């Protein structure tokens, strides 16, 4: 099996926390669409004989482009055989007309960035929609025929409290979404939010409160029938994101567009420049990896999931060395080892970065 990821680098405006490659300029749209189509034709052999099972339009904000532009790509890339076909959307782009056209193009899953259902919190990070508009957009998608809808939330937003976080979470889960991605806010270099923090214009939520929000998330999502299958991802039964799950199991995928990454069937990783002109000129470049790099990739991606790391798939020497590095975490309960599988318990995922750093070869 294999996946295709298509990076649409256009947004109407950049949210204050976002460090993904995007631009509000639309004068390059035609060239970018032509480039994605040409790139697929040139690089599809990287997937070898693996059938495409998932297609994911991300960005940026794919829904910010007119349906005719998205159809240009859909017509050139075979989506019909894929069981999961996702488009990322913003609430303010969702209309009955757009939703019907997305469904008609073959998309059967929508991932919507909501981030909060508190208007003050939304304004604090530059979101363009209101809480009410987000709720309406979810209803519009369901009415159009989408029955697989994922939504994103962020905890640790400026001014957010455990109580306001719980309210957003409960209100969103009550809408009937099938999948939830919930992220702890990070202050990335070069973002407007980080500049605001440095200027003293906002006060970050302290670590203890963020941890409290995480535990609220785990409890409420579980009570609502969601499986916590990856650090930031929750799903109703049988509704895991198949595309994202493939990233964590090293399934081959082809990344198209500026800023996209790929993993070829032969294990080669490639990265495209996060610049439209350079991507059009140079294309994707091989990202040289050593055996140690590949081992560390497996450790990090595997320990992000509830499935953990099956050490029987490792070389015996690598498995023995990894268990040696893991020994103190096993004694403290921050790691578990059972049936040949090494995993981080859910309650400790909030500090997983620190654990995983100590396990790298």
Short mmCIF file of C-alpha atoms in Angstrom, two decimals:
data_model
loop_
_atom_site.label_atom_id
_atom_site.label_comp_id
_atom_site.label_asym_id
_atom_site.label_seq_id
_atom_site.Cartn_x
_atom_site.Cartn_y
_atom_site.Cartn_z
CA UNK A 1 0.00 0.00 0.00
CA UNK A 2 1.09 3.61 -0.52
CA UNK A 3 -0.13 7.17 -0.11
CA UNK A 4 0.00 10.44 -2.01
CA UNK A 5 0.27 13.78 -0.21
CA UNK A 6 -0.36 16.99 -2.17
CA UNK A 7 0.75 20.27 -0.64
CA UNK A 8 -1.43 23.21 -1.69
CA UNK A 9 0.62 26.22 -0.48
CA UNK A 10 -2.13 28.85 -0.41
CA UNK A 11 -3.89 30.48 2.54
CA UNK A 12 -6.00 33.60 2.70
CA UNK A 13 -3.98 34.65 5.75
CA UNK A 14 -1.42 33.01 8.01
CA UNK A 15 -2.45 32.06 11.54
CA UNK A 16 -0.10 33.45 14.17
CA UNK A 17 1.22 30.02 15.26
CA UNK A 18 1.68 28.45 11.81
CA UNK A 19 5.12 27.53 10.49
CA UNK A 20 3.92 25.41 7.54
CA UNK A 21 4.85 26.73 4.12
CA UNK A 22 2.04 28.87 2.73
CA UNK A 23 1.44 32.14 0.91
CA UNK A 24 -1.57 34.44 0.45
CA UNK A 25 -0.43 35.32 -3.11
CA UNK A 26 -2.42 33.55 -5.80
CA UNK A 27 -0.56 34.72 -8.92
CA UNK A 28 1.39 31.44 -8.94
CA UNK A 29 -1.61 29.09 -8.67
CA UNK A 30 -1.67 28.05 -12.33
CA UNK A 31 2.07 27.31 -12.36
CA UNK A 32 1.80 25.36 -9.11
CA UNK A 33 -1.07 23.22 -10.38
CA UNK A 34 0.81 22.47 -13.60
CA UNK A 35 3.91 21.67 -11.54
CA UNK A 36 2.07 19.20 -9.29
CA UNK A 37 0.58 17.40 -12.28
CA UNK A 38 3.97 17.23 -14.01
CA UNK A 39 5.70 16.13 -10.80
CA UNK A 40 3.29 13.23 -10.38
CA UNK A 41 3.92 12.08 -13.94
CA UNK A 42 7.69 12.17 -13.39
CA UNK A 43 7.83 10.63 -9.92
CA UNK A 44 5.00 8.13 -9.62
CA UNK A 45 7.46 5.28 -10.24
CA UNK A 46 8.91 5.97 -6.77
CA UNK A 47 5.95 4.02 -5.36
CA UNK A 48 6.94 1.04 -7.54
CA UNK A 49 4.11 -1.49 -7.63
CA UNK A 50 2.52 -0.37 -4.36
CA UNK A 51 -1.17 0.46 -4.93
CA UNK A 52 -2.29 3.90 -3.74
CA UNK A 53 -4.63 3.50 -0.78
CA UNK A 54 -4.79 7.10 0.52
CA UNK A 55 -4.68 10.57 -1.01
CA UNK A 56 -4.38 13.67 1.17
CA UNK A 57 -4.68 17.31 0.05
CA UNK A 58 -3.00 19.45 2.73
CA UNK A 59 -1.31 22.79 2.97
CA UNK A 60 -1.73 25.65 3.26
CA UNK A 61 -5.47 25.51 2.85
CA UNK A 62 -6.68 23.51 -0.16
CA UNK A 63 -10.24 24.75 0.38
CA UNK A 64 -9.09 28.32 -0.30
CA UNK A 65 -8.73 27.44 -4.00
CA UNK A 66 -11.75 27.25 -6.31
CA UNK A 67 -13.03 23.77 -7.03
CA UNK A 68 -11.97 24.08 -10.67
CA UNK A 69 -8.34 24.40 -9.53
CA UNK A 70 -8.54 21.36 -7.26
CA UNK A 71 -10.24 19.39 -10.05
CA UNK A 72 -7.17 20.02 -12.23
CA UNK A 73 -5.17 17.83 -9.86
CA UNK A 74 -7.92 15.31 -9.18
CA UNK A 75 -8.29 14.67 -12.90
CA UNK A 76 -4.57 13.95 -13.28
CA UNK A 77 -3.98 11.80 -10.19
CA UNK A 78 -5.87 8.51 -9.83
CA UNK A 79 -7.90 8.87 -6.65
CA UNK A 80 -10.58 6.33 -7.43
CA UNK A 81 -8.66 3.33 -6.13
CA UNK A 82 -7.81 4.98 -2.82
CA UNK A 83 -10.04 4.01 0.11
CA UNK A 84 -9.39 7.31 1.94
CA UNK A 85 -9.33 10.66 0.12
CA UNK A 86 -8.93 13.66 2.42
CA UNK A 87 -9.12 17.40 1.87
CA UNK A 88 -8.13 19.95 4.52
CA UNK A 89 -10.56 22.85 4.86
CA UNK A 90 -11.13 25.96 6.92
CA UNK A 91 -14.62 26.70 8.29
CA UNK A 92 -14.93 29.97 6.37
CA UNK A 93 -14.52 28.12 3.05
CA UNK A 94 -17.31 25.62 3.73
CA UNK A 95 -20.50 26.31 1.81
CA UNK A 96 -23.12 23.86 0.56
CA UNK A 97 -21.85 24.44 -2.99
CA UNK A 98 -18.19 23.85 -2.13
CA UNK A 99 -18.94 20.79 -0.01
CA UNK A 100 -20.97 19.25 -2.81
CA UNK A 101 -18.20 19.92 -5.31
CA UNK A 102 -15.53 18.39 -3.03
CA UNK A 103 -17.66 15.28 -2.66
CA UNK A 104 -18.19 15.18 -6.42
CA UNK A 105 -14.42 15.31 -7.00
CA UNK A 106 -14.02 12.12 -5.03
CA UNK A 107 -13.09 13.27 -1.54
CA UNK A 108 -14.65 11.09 1.14
CA UNK A 109 -12.98 12.59 4.23
CA UNK A 110 -12.61 16.17 5.44
CA UNK A 111 -10.09 17.49 7.95
CA UNK A 112 -11.15 20.87 9.34
CA UNK A 113 -8.93 23.25 11.28
CA UNK A 114 -11.05 24.66 14.11
CA UNK A 115 -8.49 25.06 16.95
CA UNK A 116 -10.96 26.44 19.51
CA UNK A 117 -14.66 27.04 20.02
CA UNK A 118 -14.01 30.17 22.06
CA UNK A 119 -14.05 33.39 20.03
CA UNK A 120 -11.52 35.22 22.22
CA UNK A 121 -9.07 32.34 21.86
CA UNK A 122 -9.59 32.23 18.11
CA UNK A 123 -8.84 35.94 17.80
CA UNK A 124 -5.72 35.57 19.95
CA UNK A 125 -4.06 33.41 17.29
CA UNK A 126 -5.43 35.06 14.16
CA UNK A 127 -8.13 32.61 13.15
CA UNK A 128 -10.62 34.09 10.67
CA UNK A 129 -13.75 32.20 11.74
CA UNK A 130 -15.96 32.26 14.82
CA UNK A 131 -17.00 29.31 16.95
CA UNK A 132 -20.53 29.49 15.56
CA UNK A 133 -19.23 29.46 11.99
CA UNK A 134 -17.18 26.34 12.73
CA UNK A 135 -20.21 24.51 14.13
CA UNK A 136 -22.27 25.54 11.09
CA UNK A 137 -19.53 24.35 8.74
CA UNK A 138 -19.53 20.90 10.35
CA UNK A 139 -23.29 20.69 9.86
CA UNK A 140 -22.96 21.79 6.23
CA UNK A 141 -20.40 19.05 5.54
CA UNK A 142 -22.65 16.39 7.06
CA UNK A 143 -25.66 17.64 5.09
CA UNK A 144 -23.58 17.42 1.89
CA UNK A 145 -22.91 13.73 2.54
CA UNK A 146 -19.56 13.61 4.36
CA UNK A 147 -19.68 11.01 7.14
CA UNK A 148 -15.95 10.97 7.91
CA UNK A 149 -15.01 14.34 9.40
CA UNK A 150 -11.88 15.12 11.40
CA UNK A 151 -11.37 18.35 13.34
CA UNK A 152 -8.30 19.98 14.89
CA UNK A 153 -8.09 21.68 18.27
CA UNK A 154 -5.16 23.32 20.07
CA UNK A 155 -4.65 23.45 23.84
CA UNK A 156 -2.37 25.91 25.60
CA UNK A 157 -3.65 28.90 23.59
CA UNK A 158 -3.06 32.40 25.02
CA UNK A 159 -5.76 33.12 27.60
CA UNK A 160 -7.09 29.56 27.52
CA UNK A 161 -8.03 27.89 30.80
CA UNK A 162 -8.75 24.25 31.63
CA UNK A 163 -12.43 25.17 31.86
CA UNK A 164 -12.55 26.88 28.44
CA UNK A 165 -10.57 24.01 26.92
CA UNK A 166 -13.03 21.47 28.32
CA UNK A 167 -15.96 23.48 26.96
CA UNK A 168 -14.47 23.56 23.43
CA UNK A 169 -13.65 19.88 23.57
CA UNK A 170 -17.07 18.73 24.77
CA UNK A 171 -18.89 21.00 22.34
CA UNK A 172 -16.86 19.68 19.40
CA UNK A 173 -17.21 16.01 20.31
CA UNK A 174 -20.96 16.50 20.62
CA UNK A 175 -21.15 17.41 16.91
CA UNK A 176 -20.58 13.80 15.85
CA UNK A 177 -17.10 14.14 14.31
CA UNK A 178 -15.37 10.83 13.70
CA UNK A 179 -11.78 11.92 14.33
CA UNK A 180 -10.02 14.48 16.52
CA UNK A 181 -6.49 15.86 16.25
CA UNK A 182 -5.50 17.83 19.36
CA UNK A 183 -2.16 19.58 19.61
CA UNK A 184 -0.32 21.38 22.36
CA UNK A 185 0.51 24.90 21.18
CA UNK A 186 4.15 25.34 20.24
CA UNK A 187 5.97 28.61 19.68
CA UNK A 188 7.88 28.04 16.44
CA UNK A 189 10.75 30.28 15.29
CA UNK A 190 9.73 32.87 12.74
CA UNK A 191 6.03 32.85 13.55
CA UNK A 192 4.04 35.92 14.53
CA UNK A 193 3.04 34.26 17.78
CA UNK A 194 6.68 33.79 18.81
CA UNK A 195 7.36 37.45 18.02
CA UNK A 196 4.37 38.44 20.17
CA UNK A 197 5.73 36.32 23.00
CA UNK A 198 9.17 37.89 22.73
CA UNK A 199 7.59 41.37 22.79
CA UNK A 200 5.68 40.54 25.96
CA UNK A 201 2.31 40.91 24.26
CA UNK A 202 1.10 37.46 25.36
CA UNK A 203 1.67 35.23 28.35
CA UNK A 204 2.20 31.52 27.65
CA UNK A 205 0.15 28.94 29.51
CA UNK A 206 2.39 27.28 32.10
CA UNK A 207 3.48 23.65 31.71
CA UNK A 208 1.42 22.36 34.62
CA UNK A 209 -1.77 23.83 33.14
CA UNK A 210 -0.95 22.39 29.70
CA UNK A 211 -0.49 18.98 31.34
CA UNK A 212 -3.85 19.39 33.08
CA UNK A 213 -5.46 20.18 29.71
CA UNK A 214 -3.87 17.07 28.21
CA UNK A 215 -5.32 14.84 30.91
CA UNK A 216 -8.74 16.49 30.45
CA UNK A 217 -8.42 15.70 26.73
CA UNK A 218 -7.61 12.03 27.34
CA UNK A 219 -10.46 11.57 29.82
CA UNK A 220 -13.19 13.31 27.83
CA UNK A 221 -12.21 11.76 24.50
CA UNK A 222 -12.22 8.31 26.07
CA UNK A 223 -15.63 8.93 27.68
CA UNK A 224 -16.93 9.94 24.24
CA UNK A 225 -15.80 6.62 22.74
CA UNK A 226 -12.64 7.82 21.01
CA UNK A 227 -9.50 5.67 20.82
CA UNK A 228 -6.26 7.52 21.58
CA UNK A 229 -4.11 5.87 18.94
CA UNK A 230 -1.32 8.44 18.52
CA UNK A 231 -0.01 11.26 20.71
CA UNK A 232 -2.20 13.90 19.05
CA UNK A 233 -4.88 11.76 17.41
CA UNK A 234 -8.15 10.23 18.55
CA UNK A 235 -10.70 8.28 16.53
CA UNK A 236 -14.03 6.58 16.87
CA UNK A 237 -13.82 2.79 16.28
CA UNK A 238 -12.48 1.94 12.79
CA UNK A 239 -12.05 5.66 11.96
CA UNK A 240 -8.32 6.16 12.38
CA UNK A 241 -6.66 8.34 9.76
CA UNK A 242 -5.26 5.74 7.39
CA UNK A 243 -3.05 8.28 5.64
CA UNK A 244 -1.39 9.59 8.78
CA UNK A 245 -1.10 6.10 10.24
CA UNK A 246 0.95 5.13 7.20
CA UNK A 247 3.54 7.80 8.09
CA UNK A 248 4.08 6.15 11.46
CA UNK A 249 4.59 2.69 9.95
CA UNK A 250 7.03 3.77 7.22
CA UNK A 251 4.57 3.00 4.42
CA UNK A 252 5.76 4.56 1.11
CA UNK A 253 4.18 7.87 0.16
CA UNK A 254 4.69 10.37 -2.61
CA UNK A 255 4.73 14.03 -1.60
CA UNK A 256 3.88 16.50 -4.36
CA UNK A 257 4.16 20.28 -4.32
CA UNK A 258 6.47 22.81 -2.65
CA UNK A 259 7.43 21.86 0.90
CA UNK A 260 6.26 18.25 0.58
CA UNK A 261 8.23 15.22 1.79
CA UNK A 262 8.28 11.68 0.43
CA UNK A 263 9.33 8.16 1.32
CA UNK A 264 9.93 6.03 -1.77
CA UNK A 265 9.32 2.29 -1.92
CA UNK A 266 13.09 1.72 -1.81
CA UNK A 267 13.38 3.69 1.46
CA UNK A 268 14.74 6.89 -0.09
CA UNK A 269 13.44 10.08 1.48
CA UNK A 270 13.01 13.24 -0.55
CA UNK A 271 12.12 16.82 0.37
CA UNK A 272 10.88 19.62 -1.88
CA UNK A 273 11.94 23.24 -1.34
CA UNK A 274 9.46 25.32 0.65
CA UNK A 275 9.57 27.90 -2.10
CA UNK A 276 7.43 27.75 -5.22
CA UNK A 277 10.02 29.10 -7.67
CA UNK A 278 12.80 26.83 -6.38
CA UNK A 279 10.49 23.80 -6.32
CA UNK A 280 9.45 24.44 -9.93
CA UNK A 281 13.12 24.76 -10.91
CA UNK A 282 14.80 22.06 -8.80
CA UNK A 283 12.07 19.60 -7.78
CA UNK A 284 12.38 17.24 -4.83
CA UNK A 285 15.87 16.56 -3.50
CA UNK A 286 17.13 13.35 -1.92
CA UNK A 287 17.36 13.66 1.86
CA UNK A 288 20.42 11.55 2.66
CA UNK A 289 19.88 9.26 5.64
CA UNK A 290 22.28 6.96 7.44
CA UNK A 291 21.30 3.62 8.95
CA UNK A 292 21.28 5.34 12.33
CA UNK A 293 18.93 8.04 11.00
CA UNK A 294 16.53 5.37 9.75
CA UNK A 295 16.67 3.52 13.07
CA UNK A 296 15.90 6.72 14.97
CA UNK A 297 13.00 7.47 12.63
CA UNK A 298 11.49 4.09 13.49
CA UNK A 299 11.93 4.68 17.21
CA UNK A 300 10.28 8.12 17.14
CA UNK A 301 7.36 7.23 14.89
CA UNK A 302 6.64 3.93 16.61
CA UNK A 303 6.65 5.34 20.13
CA UNK A 304 4.19 8.05 19.11
CA UNK A 305 1.50 5.41 18.73
CA UNK A 306 -0.51 3.15 20.98
CA UNK A 307 0.78 0.19 18.95
CA UNK A 308 4.34 0.93 20.10
CA UNK A 309 7.52 -0.66 18.75
CA UNK A 310 7.56 -4.34 17.89
CA UNK A 311 11.17 -5.18 18.69
CA UNK A 312 10.94 -8.50 16.86
CA UNK A 313 11.19 -6.44 13.66
CA UNK A 314 14.54 -4.98 14.78
CA UNK A 315 17.97 -6.52 14.37
CA UNK A 316 18.69 -8.37 17.65
CA UNK A 317 21.67 -6.13 18.43
CA UNK A 318 19.58 -2.98 17.86
CA UNK A 319 16.76 -4.31 20.02
CA UNK A 320 19.14 -5.22 22.85
CA UNK A 321 20.80 -1.79 22.75
CA UNK A 322 17.42 -0.04 22.69
CA UNK A 323 16.21 -2.00 25.72
CA UNK A 324 19.40 -1.02 27.51
CA UNK A 325 18.72 2.66 26.88
CA UNK A 326 15.11 2.11 27.94
CA UNK A 327 15.94 0.40 31.24
CA UNK A 328 15.53 3.38 33.57
CA UNK A 329 12.24 4.38 31.93
CA UNK A 330 10.97 0.82 32.28
CA UNK A 331 11.80 0.92 35.98
CA UNK A 332 9.99 4.24 36.44
CA UNK A 333 6.92 3.12 34.47
CA UNK A 334 7.37 5.72 31.72
CA UNK A 335 7.91 2.85 29.29
CA UNK A 336 6.26 -0.55 29.13
CA UNK A 337 7.56 -3.74 27.51
CA UNK A 338 5.18 -6.63 26.95
CA UNK A 339 4.89 -9.29 24.28
CA UNK A 340 7.99 -7.94 22.57
CA UNK A 341 6.44 -4.46 22.18
CA UNK A 342 7.95 -1.32 23.69
CA UNK A 343 5.49 1.53 24.30
CA UNK A 344 4.90 4.75 26.21
CA UNK A 345 1.77 4.68 28.40
CA UNK A 346 -0.84 7.28 27.43
CA UNK A 347 -0.45 9.24 30.67
CA UNK A 348 3.21 9.86 29.82
CA UNK A 349 2.75 10.90 26.19
CA UNK A 350 2.72 14.52 27.35
CA UNK A 351 6.47 14.12 28.13
CA UNK A 352 7.24 11.71 25.30
CA UNK A 353 9.75 14.00 23.57
CA UNK A 354 12.08 13.81 26.53
CA UNK A 355 11.74 10.03 26.71
CA UNK A 356 12.34 9.47 23.01
CA UNK A 357 15.41 11.71 22.95
CA UNK A 358 17.04 9.42 25.50
CA UNK A 359 16.27 6.33 23.39
CA UNK A 360 17.85 7.45 20.12
CA UNK A 361 20.89 5.56 18.87
#
